[in-house]
Coordinates of C-alpha atoms in Angstrom, one line a residue:
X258 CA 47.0 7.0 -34.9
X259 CA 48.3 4.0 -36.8
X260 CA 48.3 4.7 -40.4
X261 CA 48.1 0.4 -42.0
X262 CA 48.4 -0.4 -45.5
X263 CA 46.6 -3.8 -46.1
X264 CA 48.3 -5.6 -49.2
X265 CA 45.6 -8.3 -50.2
X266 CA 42.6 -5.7 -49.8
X267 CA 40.3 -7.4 -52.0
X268 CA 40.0 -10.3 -50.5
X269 CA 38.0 -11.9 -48.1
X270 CA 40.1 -11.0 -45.2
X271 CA 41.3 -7.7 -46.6
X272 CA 37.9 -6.6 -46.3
X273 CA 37.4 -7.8 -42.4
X274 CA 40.6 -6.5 -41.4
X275 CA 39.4 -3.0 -43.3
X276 CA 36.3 -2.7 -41.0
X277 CA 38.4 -3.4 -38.3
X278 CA 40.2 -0.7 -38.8
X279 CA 37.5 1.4 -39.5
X280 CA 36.0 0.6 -36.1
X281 CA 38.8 1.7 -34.1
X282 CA 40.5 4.5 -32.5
X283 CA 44.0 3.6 -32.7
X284 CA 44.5 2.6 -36.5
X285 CA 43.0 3.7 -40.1
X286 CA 43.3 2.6 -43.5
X287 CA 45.8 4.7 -45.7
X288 CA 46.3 2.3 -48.3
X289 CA 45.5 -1.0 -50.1
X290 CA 47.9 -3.6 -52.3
X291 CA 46.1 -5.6 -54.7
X292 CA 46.0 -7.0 -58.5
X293 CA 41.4 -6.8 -58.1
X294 CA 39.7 -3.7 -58.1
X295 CA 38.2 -2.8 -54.7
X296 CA 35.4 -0.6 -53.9
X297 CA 36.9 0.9 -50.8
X298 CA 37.1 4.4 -49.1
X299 CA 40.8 4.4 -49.4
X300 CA 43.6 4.4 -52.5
X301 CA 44.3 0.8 -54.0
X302 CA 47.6 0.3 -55.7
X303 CA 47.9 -2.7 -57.6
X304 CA 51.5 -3.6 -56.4
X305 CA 53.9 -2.7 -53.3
X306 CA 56.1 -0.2 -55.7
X307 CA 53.2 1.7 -56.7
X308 CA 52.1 3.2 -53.3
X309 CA 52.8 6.5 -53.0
X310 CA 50.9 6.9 -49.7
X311 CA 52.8 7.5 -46.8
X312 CA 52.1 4.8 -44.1
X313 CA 53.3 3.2 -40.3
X314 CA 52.9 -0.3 -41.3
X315 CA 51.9 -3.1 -43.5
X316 CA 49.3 -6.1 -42.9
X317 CA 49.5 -9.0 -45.5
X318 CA 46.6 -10.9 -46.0
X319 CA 46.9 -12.0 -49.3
X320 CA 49.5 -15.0 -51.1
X321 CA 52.7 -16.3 -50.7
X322 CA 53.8 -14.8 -54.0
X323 CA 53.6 -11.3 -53.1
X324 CA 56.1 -11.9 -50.5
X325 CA 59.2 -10.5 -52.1
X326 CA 57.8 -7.1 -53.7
X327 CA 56.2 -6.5 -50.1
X328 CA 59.9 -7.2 -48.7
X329 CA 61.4 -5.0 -51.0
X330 CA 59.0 -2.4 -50.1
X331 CA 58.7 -2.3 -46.7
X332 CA 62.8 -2.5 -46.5
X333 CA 63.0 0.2 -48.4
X334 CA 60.6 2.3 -46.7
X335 CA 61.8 1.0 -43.4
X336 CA 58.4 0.2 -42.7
X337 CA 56.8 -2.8 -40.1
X338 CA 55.1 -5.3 -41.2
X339 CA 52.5 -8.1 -40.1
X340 CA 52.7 -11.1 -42.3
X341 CA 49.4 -13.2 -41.8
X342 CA 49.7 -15.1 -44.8
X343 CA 50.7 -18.7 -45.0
X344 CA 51.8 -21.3 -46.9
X345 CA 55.4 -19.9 -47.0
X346 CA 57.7 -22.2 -48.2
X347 CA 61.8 -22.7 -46.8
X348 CA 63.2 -19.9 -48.6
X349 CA 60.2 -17.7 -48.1
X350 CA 60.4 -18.2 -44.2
X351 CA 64.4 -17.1 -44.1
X352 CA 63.9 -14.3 -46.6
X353 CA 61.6 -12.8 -43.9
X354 CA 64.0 -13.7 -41.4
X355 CA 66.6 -12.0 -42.9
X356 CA 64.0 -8.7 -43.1
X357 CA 64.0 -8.6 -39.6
X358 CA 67.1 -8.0 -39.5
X359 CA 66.3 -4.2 -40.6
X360 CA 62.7 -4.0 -40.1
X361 CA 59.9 -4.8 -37.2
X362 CA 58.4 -8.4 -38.7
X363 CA 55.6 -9.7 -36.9
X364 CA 54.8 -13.3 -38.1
X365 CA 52.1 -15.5 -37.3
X366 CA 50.2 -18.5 -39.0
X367 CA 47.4 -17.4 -37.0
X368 CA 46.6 -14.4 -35.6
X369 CA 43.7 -15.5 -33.0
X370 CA 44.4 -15.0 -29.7
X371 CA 42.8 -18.4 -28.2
X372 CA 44.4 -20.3 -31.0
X373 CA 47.8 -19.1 -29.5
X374 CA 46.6 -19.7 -26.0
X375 CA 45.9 -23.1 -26.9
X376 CA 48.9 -23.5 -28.2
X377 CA 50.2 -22.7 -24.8
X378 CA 48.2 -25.3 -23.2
X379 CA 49.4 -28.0 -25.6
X380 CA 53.1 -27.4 -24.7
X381 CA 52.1 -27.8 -21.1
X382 CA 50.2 -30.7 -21.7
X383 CA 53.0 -32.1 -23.5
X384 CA 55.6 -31.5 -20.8
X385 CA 53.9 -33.2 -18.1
X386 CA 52.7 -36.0 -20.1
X387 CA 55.5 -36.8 -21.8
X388 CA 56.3 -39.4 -25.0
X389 CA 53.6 -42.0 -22.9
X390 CA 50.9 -40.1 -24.5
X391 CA 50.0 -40.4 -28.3
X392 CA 49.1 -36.6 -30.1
X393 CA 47.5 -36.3 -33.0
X394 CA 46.0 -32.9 -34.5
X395 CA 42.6 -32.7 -36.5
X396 CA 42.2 -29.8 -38.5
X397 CA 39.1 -28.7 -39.9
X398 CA 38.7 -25.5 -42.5
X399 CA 36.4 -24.2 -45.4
X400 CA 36.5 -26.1 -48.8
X401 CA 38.2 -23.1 -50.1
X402 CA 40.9 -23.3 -48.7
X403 CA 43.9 -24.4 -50.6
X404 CA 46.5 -25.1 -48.4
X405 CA 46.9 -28.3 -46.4
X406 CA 47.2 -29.0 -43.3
X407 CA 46.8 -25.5 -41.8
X408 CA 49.8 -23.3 -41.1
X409 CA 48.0 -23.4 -37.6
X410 CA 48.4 -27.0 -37.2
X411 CA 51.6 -27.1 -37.9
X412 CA 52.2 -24.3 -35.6
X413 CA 50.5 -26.6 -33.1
X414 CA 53.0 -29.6 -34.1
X415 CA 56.2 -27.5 -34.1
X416 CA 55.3 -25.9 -30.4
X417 CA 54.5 -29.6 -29.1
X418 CA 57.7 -31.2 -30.8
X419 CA 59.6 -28.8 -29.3
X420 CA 58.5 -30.1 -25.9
X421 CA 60.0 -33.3 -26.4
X422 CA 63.2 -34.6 -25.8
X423 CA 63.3 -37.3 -28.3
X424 CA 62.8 -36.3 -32.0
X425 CA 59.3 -36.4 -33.2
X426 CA 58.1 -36.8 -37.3
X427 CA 54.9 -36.0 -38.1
X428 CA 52.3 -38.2 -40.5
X429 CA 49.9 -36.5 -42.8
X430 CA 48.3 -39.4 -44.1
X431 CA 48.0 -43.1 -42.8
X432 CA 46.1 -45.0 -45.6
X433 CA 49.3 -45.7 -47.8
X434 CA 51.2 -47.6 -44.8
X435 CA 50.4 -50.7 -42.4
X436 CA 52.0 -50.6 -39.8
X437 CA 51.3 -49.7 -35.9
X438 CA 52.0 -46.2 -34.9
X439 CA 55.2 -45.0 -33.3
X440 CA 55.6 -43.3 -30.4
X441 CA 57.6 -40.4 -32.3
X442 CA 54.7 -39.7 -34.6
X443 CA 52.5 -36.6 -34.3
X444 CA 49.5 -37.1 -36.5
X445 CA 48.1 -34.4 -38.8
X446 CA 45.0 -34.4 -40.4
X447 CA 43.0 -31.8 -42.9
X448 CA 39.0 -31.8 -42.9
X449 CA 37.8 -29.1 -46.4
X450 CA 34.0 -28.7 -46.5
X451 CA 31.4 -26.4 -46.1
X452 CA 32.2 -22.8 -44.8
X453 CA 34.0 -23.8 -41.5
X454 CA 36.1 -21.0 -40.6
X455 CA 39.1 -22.9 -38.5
X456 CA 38.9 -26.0 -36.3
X457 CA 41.7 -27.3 -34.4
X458 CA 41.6 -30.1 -32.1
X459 CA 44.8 -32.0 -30.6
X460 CA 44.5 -35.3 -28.9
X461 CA 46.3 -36.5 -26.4
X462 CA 45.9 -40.3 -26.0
X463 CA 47.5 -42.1 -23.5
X464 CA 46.5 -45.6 -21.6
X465 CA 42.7 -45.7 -20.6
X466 CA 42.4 -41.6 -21.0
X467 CA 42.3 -39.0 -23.5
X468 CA 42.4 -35.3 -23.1
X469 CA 41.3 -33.3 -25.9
X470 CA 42.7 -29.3 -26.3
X471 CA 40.7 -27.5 -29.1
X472 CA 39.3 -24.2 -30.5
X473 CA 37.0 -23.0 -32.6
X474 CA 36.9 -19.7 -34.6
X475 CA 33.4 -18.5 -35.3
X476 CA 34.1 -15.8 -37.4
X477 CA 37.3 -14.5 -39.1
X478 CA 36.9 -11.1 -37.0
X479 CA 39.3 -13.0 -34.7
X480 CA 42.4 -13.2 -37.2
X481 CA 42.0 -9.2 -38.5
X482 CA 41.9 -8.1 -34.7
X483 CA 44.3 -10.1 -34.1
X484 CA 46.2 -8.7 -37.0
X485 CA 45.5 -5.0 -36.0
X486 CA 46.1 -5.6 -32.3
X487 CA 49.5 -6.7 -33.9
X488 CA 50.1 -3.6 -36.2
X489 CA 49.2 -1.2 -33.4
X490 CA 52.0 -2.8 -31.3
X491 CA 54.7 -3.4 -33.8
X492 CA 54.4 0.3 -34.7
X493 CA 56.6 1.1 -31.9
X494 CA 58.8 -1.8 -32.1
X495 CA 62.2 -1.8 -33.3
X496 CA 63.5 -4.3 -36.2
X497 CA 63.1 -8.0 -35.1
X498 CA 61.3 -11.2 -35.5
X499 CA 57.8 -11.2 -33.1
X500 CA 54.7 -13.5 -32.8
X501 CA 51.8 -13.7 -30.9
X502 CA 53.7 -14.6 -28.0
X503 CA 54.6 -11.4 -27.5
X504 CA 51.1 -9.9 -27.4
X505 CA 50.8 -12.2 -24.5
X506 CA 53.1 -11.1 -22.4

């Protein structure tokens, strides 16, 4: 049995990832992180030094600020930890790397399975089409959300620039420049509205054919499984730097 501490229990997320847990085998709830109370079946502590419940690993839902107390915390009590949060900036990124140095980090901008198929799929497509195809990625998300473009499309643009053996920049917005598109560009573009729970569509436009990759997440049930499946595994792991590529093997 995995005991999980979820730091960002409050939240929208916290609370699928909690039922999650709750309808498994292989994992329970010992714990919860978070400044909001919480009517939940298990303690809530309302920052990382607080807990005083023993645990096999942390899952962060919850905001980019909280990154360095849960650091701290889990370094100190040598504990894993799943990072699902994004919006990380520079430093933020190598100050987990630098964790996983000591600890088990699992980090992921998205924690769906098919998303990370998908990316899979674009890095082939992108290998045997090559710089004679155009790619642009449309990314659609709820009008709460507050970051932008998604951690997962830039996932997708990192994995597809990677492919290429001429450097690639990417363009977030075209309405401020006129001029024809280079062939080095990989287009990004945000869609906020409504409750949409993650769209991501990547275009690959070459001469007289397009192919279009996407995905769509019907429900955020996909990201706490995938979160969970994560914890289960990284329980066992020793300190390092994983992904989701590594549930797929």
């Amino acid at each position: 049995m995995v005991n999980v501490i979820i730091s960002g229990c409050s939240g929208k997320m916290g609370h699928v990832v909690a039922q999650e847990i709750a309808a498994r085998n292989d994992a329970k709830t010992a714990a919860g992180i978070d400044l909001r109370p919480c009517a939940c079946d298990f303690p809530v502590f309302s920052s990382p030094s607080e807990v005083t419940v023993p645990a096999n690993v942390v899952i962060d839902f919850s905001n980019p600020s909280v990154l360095q107390p849960l650091l701290s915390f889990v370094k100190q009590k040598k504990l894993p930890i799943v990072l699902c949060t994004t919006g990380y900036d520079d430093k933020q990124i190598a100050a987990l790397k630098e964790a996983s140095r000591e600890i088990p980090v699992f980090y992921s901008r998205n924690m769906s399975l098919g998303i990370n198929l998908l990316i899979e799929l674009c890095k082939k497509a992108s290998q045997v089409l090559g710089s004679a195809f155009d790619v642009e990625v449309i990314e659609q998300h709820h009008n709460q959300k507050i970051d932008a473009p998604s951690g997962t499309a830039l996932m997708i643009a990192d994995a597809i620039s990677e492919t290429r053996s001429s450097e690639t920049h990417y363009v977030y917005d075209r309405h401020s420049q006129r001029k024809k598109r280079e062939s080095s560009e990989i287009g990004i573009h945000s869609i906020r509205g409504g409750t949409i729970v993650g769209e991501h569509e990547v275009l690959f436009a070459g001469h007289h054919e397009t192919i279009t990759i996407s995905h769509s997440a019907q429900s955020k049930e996909v990201f706490a499984a995938g979160a969970v499946n994560a914890a289960v595994f990284l329980a066992g792991e020793p300190a390092g730097l994983y992904d989701m590529s590594d549930l797929l093997k």
